[in-house]
mmCIF file with all atom_site columns, C-alpha atoms in Angstrom:
data_model
loop_
_atom_site.group_PDB
_atom_site.id
_atom_site.type_symbol
_atom_site.label_atom_id
_atom_site.label_alt_id
_atom_site.label_comp_id
_atom_site.label_asym_id
_atom_site.label_entity_id
_atom_site.label_seq_id
_atom_site.pdbx_PDB_ins_code
_atom_site.Cartn_x
_atom_site.Cartn_y
_atom_site.Cartn_z
_atom_site.occupancy
_atom_site.B_iso_or_equiv
_atom_site.pdbx_formal_charge
_atom_site.auth_seq_id
_atom_site.auth_comp_id
_atom_site.auth_asym_id
_atom_site.auth_atom_id
_atom_site.pdbx_PDB_model_num
ATOM 1   C CA . MET A 1 1   ? 1.433   -12.542 0.296   1.00 58.00 ? 1   MET A CA 1
ATOM 2   C CA . ARG A 1 2   ? -1.414  -11.011 1.374   1.00 83.00 ? 2   ARG A CA 1
ATOM 3   C CA . LYS A 1 3   ? -4.293  -13.896 0.879   1.00 86.00 ? 3   LYS A CA 1
ATOM 4   C CA . LYS A 1 4   ? -7.310  -12.022 1.346   1.00 89.00 ? 4   LYS A CA 1
ATOM 5   C CA . LEU A 1 5   ? -6.544  -8.927  -0.498  1.00 91.00 ? 5   LEU A CA 1
ATOM 6   C CA . SER A 1 6   ? -5.903  -11.961 -3.758  1.00 89.00 ? 6   SER A CA 1
ATOM 7   C CA . ASN A 1 7   ? -9.338  -13.099 -3.049  1.00 89.00 ? 7   ASN A CA 1
ATOM 8   C CA . ILE A 1 8   ? -10.953 -9.343  -4.444  1.00 91.00 ? 8   ILE A CA 1
ATOM 9   C CA . GLU A 1 9   ? -8.702  -8.669  -7.326  1.00 91.00 ? 9   GLU A CA 1
ATOM 10  C CA . GLY A 1 10  ? -9.402  -6.326  -9.390  1.00 92.00 ? 10  GLY A CA 1
ATOM 11  C CA . VAL A 1 11  ? -12.227 -5.354  -7.590  1.00 92.00 ? 11  VAL A CA 1
ATOM 12  C CA . ARG A 1 12  ? -12.549 -1.382  -6.214  1.00 95.00 ? 12  ARG A CA 1
ATOM 13  C CA . ASP A 1 13  ? -13.849 -1.273  -2.392  1.00 96.00 ? 13  ASP A CA 1
ATOM 14  C CA . THR A 1 14  ? -13.535 1.147   1.058   1.00 97.00 ? 14  THR A CA 1
ATOM 15  C CA . PHE A 1 15  ? -11.034 0.061   3.473   1.00 97.00 ? 15  PHE A CA 1
ATOM 16  C CA . THR A 1 16  ? -9.630  1.742   6.145   1.00 98.00 ? 16  THR A CA 1
ATOM 17  C CA . GLY A 1 17  ? -5.870  2.385   7.310   1.00 97.00 ? 17  GLY A CA 1
ATOM 18  C CA . VAL A 1 18  ? -4.713  3.065   11.182  1.00 98.00 ? 18  VAL A CA 1
ATOM 19  C CA . PHE A 1 19  ? -2.148  5.847   9.796   1.00 98.00 ? 19  PHE A CA 1
ATOM 20  C CA . GLU A 1 20  ? 1.938   4.656   11.160  1.00 97.00 ? 20  GLU A CA 1
ATOM 21  C CA . ARG A 1 21  ? 4.230   6.893   9.557   1.00 97.00 ? 21  ARG A CA 1
ATOM 22  C CA . PHE A 1 22  ? 6.094   8.919   6.731   1.00 97.00 ? 22  PHE A CA 1
ATOM 23  C CA . GLY A 1 23  ? 8.455   7.310   4.789   1.00 97.00 ? 23  GLY A CA 1
ATOM 24  C CA . ILE A 1 24  ? 10.881  7.760   1.560   1.00 97.00 ? 24  ILE A CA 1
ATOM 25  C CA . LYS A 1 25  ? 11.924  5.634   -1.648  1.00 95.00 ? 25  LYS A CA 1
ATOM 26  C CA . ASN A 1 26  ? 14.172  5.661   -5.241  1.00 92.00 ? 26  ASN A CA 1
ATOM 27  C CA . GLY A 1 27  ? 11.862  6.736   -7.701  1.00 86.00 ? 27  GLY A CA 1
ATOM 28  C CA . TRP A 1 28  ? 11.944  7.252   -11.660 1.00 87.00 ? 28  TRP A CA 1
ATOM 29  C CA . ASN A 1 29  ? 11.697  11.454  -10.433 1.00 88.00 ? 29  ASN A CA 1
ATOM 30  C CA . GLY A 1 30  ? 14.464  10.861  -7.691  1.00 93.00 ? 30  GLY A CA 1
ATOM 31  C CA . ILE A 1 31  ? 13.396  11.089  -3.905  1.00 95.00 ? 31  ILE A CA 1
ATOM 32  C CA . GLU A 1 32  ? 9.428   10.451  -3.566  1.00 96.00 ? 32  GLU A CA 1
ATOM 33  C CA . LYS A 1 33  ? 7.450   10.096  -0.202  1.00 96.00 ? 33  LYS A CA 1
ATOM 34  C CA . THR A 1 34  ? 5.074   7.258   1.293   1.00 97.00 ? 34  THR A CA 1
ATOM 35  C CA . VAL A 1 35  ? 2.401   6.405   3.481   1.00 97.00 ? 35  VAL A CA 1
ATOM 36  C CA . LEU A 1 36  ? 2.413   3.711   5.686   1.00 97.00 ? 36  LEU A CA 1
ATOM 37  C CA . LEU A 1 37  ? -1.038  2.470   7.368   1.00 97.00 ? 37  LEU A CA 1
ATOM 38  C CA . LYS A 1 38  ? -1.076  -0.932  8.816   1.00 97.00 ? 38  LYS A CA 1
ATOM 39  C CA . ASP A 1 39  ? -3.796  -2.973  9.898   1.00 96.00 ? 39  ASP A CA 1
ATOM 40  C CA . ILE A 1 40  ? -5.797  -2.292  6.592   1.00 96.00 ? 40  ILE A CA 1
ATOM 41  C CA . LYS A 1 41  ? -9.365  -3.627  7.276   1.00 96.00 ? 41  LYS A CA 1
ATOM 42  C CA . ASN A 1 42  ? -12.185 -3.300  4.280   1.00 94.00 ? 42  ASN A CA 1
ATOM 43  C CA . LYS A 1 43  ? -15.747 -2.341  4.861   1.00 93.00 ? 43  LYS A CA 1
ATOM 44  C CA . ASN A 1 44  ? -17.038 -5.224  7.095   1.00 93.00 ? 44  ASN A CA 1
ATOM 45  C CA . GLY A 1 45  ? -13.961 -4.670  9.537   1.00 93.00 ? 45  GLY A CA 1
ATOM 46  C CA . ASP A 1 46  ? -12.455 -7.393  8.285   1.00 93.00 ? 46  ASP A CA 1
ATOM 47  C CA . VAL A 1 47  ? -8.642  -6.884  8.881   1.00 94.00 ? 47  VAL A CA 1
ATOM 48  C CA . VAL A 1 48  ? -7.086  -7.711  4.786   1.00 94.00 ? 48  VAL A CA 1
ATOM 49  C CA . SER A 1 49  ? -3.320  -6.556  5.359   1.00 94.00 ? 49  SER A CA 1
ATOM 50  C CA . ASP A 1 50  ? -0.692  -5.827  8.254   1.00 94.00 ? 50  ASP A CA 1
ATOM 51  C CA . HIS A 1 51  ? 0.595   -2.894  6.529   1.00 96.00 ? 51  HIS A CA 1
ATOM 52  C CA . LEU A 1 52  ? 0.379   -0.897  3.013   1.00 96.00 ? 52  LEU A CA 1
ATOM 53  C CA . TRP A 1 53  ? 2.809   1.685   1.622   1.00 96.00 ? 53  TRP A CA 1
ATOM 54  C CA . PHE A 1 54  ? 1.177   4.647   -0.630  1.00 96.00 ? 54  PHE A CA 1
ATOM 55  C CA . ASN A 1 55  ? 2.323   7.534   -1.973  1.00 95.00 ? 55  ASN A CA 1
ATOM 56  C CA . LEU A 1 56  ? 2.350   10.491  -0.492  1.00 95.00 ? 56  LEU A CA 1
ATOM 57  C CA . THR A 1 57  ? -0.634  11.780  -3.219  1.00 94.00 ? 57  THR A CA 1
ATOM 58  C CA . LYS A 1 58  ? -2.361  15.435  -3.007  1.00 95.00 ? 58  LYS A CA 1
ATOM 59  C CA . GLY A 1 59  ? -5.064  12.870  -1.151  1.00 95.00 ? 59  GLY A CA 1
ATOM 60  C CA . PHE A 1 60  ? -3.316  12.093  1.507   1.00 96.00 ? 60  PHE A CA 1
ATOM 61  C CA . GLU A 1 61  ? -1.248  14.775  2.662   1.00 95.00 ? 61  GLU A CA 1
ATOM 62  C CA . LYS A 1 62  ? -4.084  17.154  2.681   1.00 95.00 ? 62  LYS A CA 1
ATOM 63  C CA . LEU A 1 63  ? -5.626  15.034  5.745   1.00 96.00 ? 63  LEU A CA 1
ATOM 64  C CA . GLN A 1 64  ? -2.228  16.002  7.729   1.00 94.00 ? 64  GLN A CA 1
ATOM 65  C CA . LEU A 1 65  ? -2.004  12.882  9.735   1.00 96.00 ? 65  LEU A CA 1
ATOM 66  C CA . LYS A 1 66  ? -0.512  12.395  12.233  1.00 96.00 ? 66  LYS A CA 1
ATOM 67  C CA . GLU A 1 67  ? 0.707   9.278   14.002  1.00 96.00 ? 67  GLU A CA 1
ATOM 68  C CA . GLY A 1 68  ? -2.739  7.136   14.857  1.00 96.00 ? 68  GLY A CA 1
ATOM 69  C CA . ASP A 1 69  ? -5.251  8.643   12.553  1.00 97.00 ? 69  ASP A CA 1
ATOM 70  C CA . VAL A 1 70  ? -7.864  6.515   10.435  1.00 97.00 ? 70  VAL A CA 1
ATOM 71  C CA . VAL A 1 71  ? -7.712  6.379   7.247   1.00 98.00 ? 71  VAL A CA 1
ATOM 72  C CA . GLN A 1 72  ? -11.034 5.531   4.705   1.00 98.00 ? 72  GLN A CA 1
ATOM 73  C CA . PHE A 1 73  ? -10.222 5.482   0.920   1.00 97.00 ? 73  PHE A CA 1
ATOM 74  C CA . ASP A 1 74  ? -11.570 3.573   -1.950  1.00 97.00 ? 74  ASP A CA 1
ATOM 75  C CA . ALA A 1 75  ? -8.801  1.634   -3.744  1.00 97.00 ? 75  ALA A CA 1
ATOM 76  C CA . ARG A 1 76  ? -9.001  -1.088  -6.443  1.00 97.00 ? 76  ARG A CA 1
ATOM 77  C CA . VAL A 1 77  ? -6.780  -4.345  -5.229  1.00 96.00 ? 77  VAL A CA 1
ATOM 78  C CA . LYS A 1 78  ? -4.238  -5.484  -8.222  1.00 96.00 ? 78  LYS A CA 1
ATOM 79  C CA . GLU A 1 79  ? -1.321  -8.083  -8.143  1.00 95.00 ? 79  GLU A CA 1
ATOM 80  C CA . TYR A 1 80  ? 2.511   -7.335  -8.446  1.00 93.00 ? 80  TYR A CA 1
ATOM 81  C CA . TYR A 1 81  ? 5.511   -8.994  -8.857  1.00 93.00 ? 81  TYR A CA 1
ATOM 82  C CA . LYS A 1 82  ? 8.264   -7.968  -5.852  1.00 91.00 ? 82  LYS A CA 1
ATOM 83  C CA . GLY A 1 83  ? 11.903  -9.436  -5.110  1.00 90.00 ? 83  GLY A CA 1
ATOM 84  C CA . TYR A 1 84  ? 15.239  -8.692  -6.719  1.00 91.00 ? 84  TYR A CA 1
ATOM 85  C CA . LYS A 1 85  ? 14.876  -7.973  -10.819 1.00 87.00 ? 85  LYS A CA 1
ATOM 86  C CA . GLY A 1 86  ? 18.492  -7.074  -11.227 1.00 88.00 ? 86  GLY A CA 1
ATOM 87  C CA . TYR A 1 87  ? 21.722  -10.030 -11.666 1.00 89.00 ? 87  TYR A CA 1
ATOM 88  C CA . ARG A 1 88  ? 24.045  -9.525  -8.738  1.00 90.00 ? 88  ARG A CA 1
ATOM 89  C CA . ASP A 1 89  ? 24.647  -12.449 -7.419  1.00 87.00 ? 89  ASP A CA 1
ATOM 90  C CA . ASP A 1 90  ? 25.511  -11.257 -4.145  1.00 90.00 ? 90  ASP A CA 1
ATOM 91  C CA . ILE A 1 91  ? 21.243  -10.378 -3.831  1.00 89.00 ? 91  ILE A CA 1
ATOM 92  C CA . TYR A 1 92  ? 19.045  -12.666 -2.714  1.00 88.00 ? 92  TYR A CA 1
ATOM 93  C CA . LYS A 1 93  ? 15.530  -11.714 -2.815  1.00 89.00 ? 93  LYS A CA 1
ATOM 94  C CA . PRO A 1 94  ? 13.595  -14.141 -5.431  1.00 90.00 ? 94  PRO A CA 1
ATOM 95  C CA . ILE A 1 95  ? 10.649  -12.622 -7.224  1.00 92.00 ? 95  ILE A CA 1
ATOM 96  C CA . GLU A 1 96  ? 6.961   -13.560 -6.275  1.00 93.00 ? 96  GLU A CA 1
ATOM 97  C CA . LYS A 1 97  ? 3.723   -12.996 -6.470  1.00 93.00 ? 97  LYS A CA 1
ATOM 98  C CA . ASP A 1 98  ? 1.889   -10.188 -4.167  1.00 94.00 ? 98  ASP A CA 1
ATOM 99  C CA . TYR A 1 99  ? -1.379  -8.047  -3.646  1.00 95.00 ? 99  TYR A CA 1
ATOM 100 C CA . LYS A 1 100 ? -1.905  -4.067  -3.087  1.00 96.00 ? 100 LYS A CA 1
ATOM 101 C CA . LEU A 1 101 ? -4.038  -1.542  -3.869  1.00 96.00 ? 101 LEU A CA 1
ATOM 102 C CA . SER A 1 102 ? -3.827  0.475   -6.341  1.00 95.00 ? 102 SER A CA 1
ATOM 103 C CA . HIS A 1 103 ? -5.262  3.903   -6.728  1.00 95.00 ? 103 HIS A CA 1
ATOM 104 C CA . PRO A 1 104 ? -6.583  6.005   -3.608  1.00 96.00 ? 104 PRO A CA 1
ATOM 105 C CA . THR A 1 105 ? -9.336  8.042   -3.775  1.00 96.00 ? 105 THR A CA 1
ATOM 106 C CA . LYS A 1 106 ? -11.632 9.711   -1.380  1.00 97.00 ? 106 LYS A CA 1
ATOM 107 C CA . ILE A 1 107 ? -9.025  9.681   0.999   1.00 97.00 ? 107 ILE A CA 1
ATOM 108 C CA . LYS A 1 108 ? -10.742 11.143  4.106   1.00 96.00 ? 108 LYS A CA 1
ATOM 109 C CA . LYS A 1 109 ? -9.897  10.695  8.029   1.00 96.00 ? 109 LYS A CA 1
ATOM 110 C CA . VAL A 1 110 ? -12.693 8.608   10.773  1.00 92.00 ? 110 VAL A CA 1
#
C-alpha cells in the first residue's frame, strides 16, 4: 500500500514522475495504452510512490515521451481496491485497498 498517499486521500496536488515506458491493458473497449511513471514525488520533493500506471491520455500523448523524461502533473489522490474479484479457485490474489493518482491534468515535461 502507498502509505504516504493514504495520508492525503482526496487532495488534489502537484506531482512529478520519471517516464519509464508505455504499456497496454485490457479495458472495456478493448486494448488500452498506458504510461508507467516511477519515483513519484509531491511538490516538496518527497517520494510518495515507487511507480504508478496511468492511461495514455491526450495530455501524456502530446508530450512524445522518451525514457527518463521528468513529467509534472496535477492529480487527486483516490483509494481503490486491487486483487482478483472472480470466482476461480486456482487464482489467489486477495483484495486489498491501495491508493492512486487520478485525473491527471496540466501535464508537462520539466
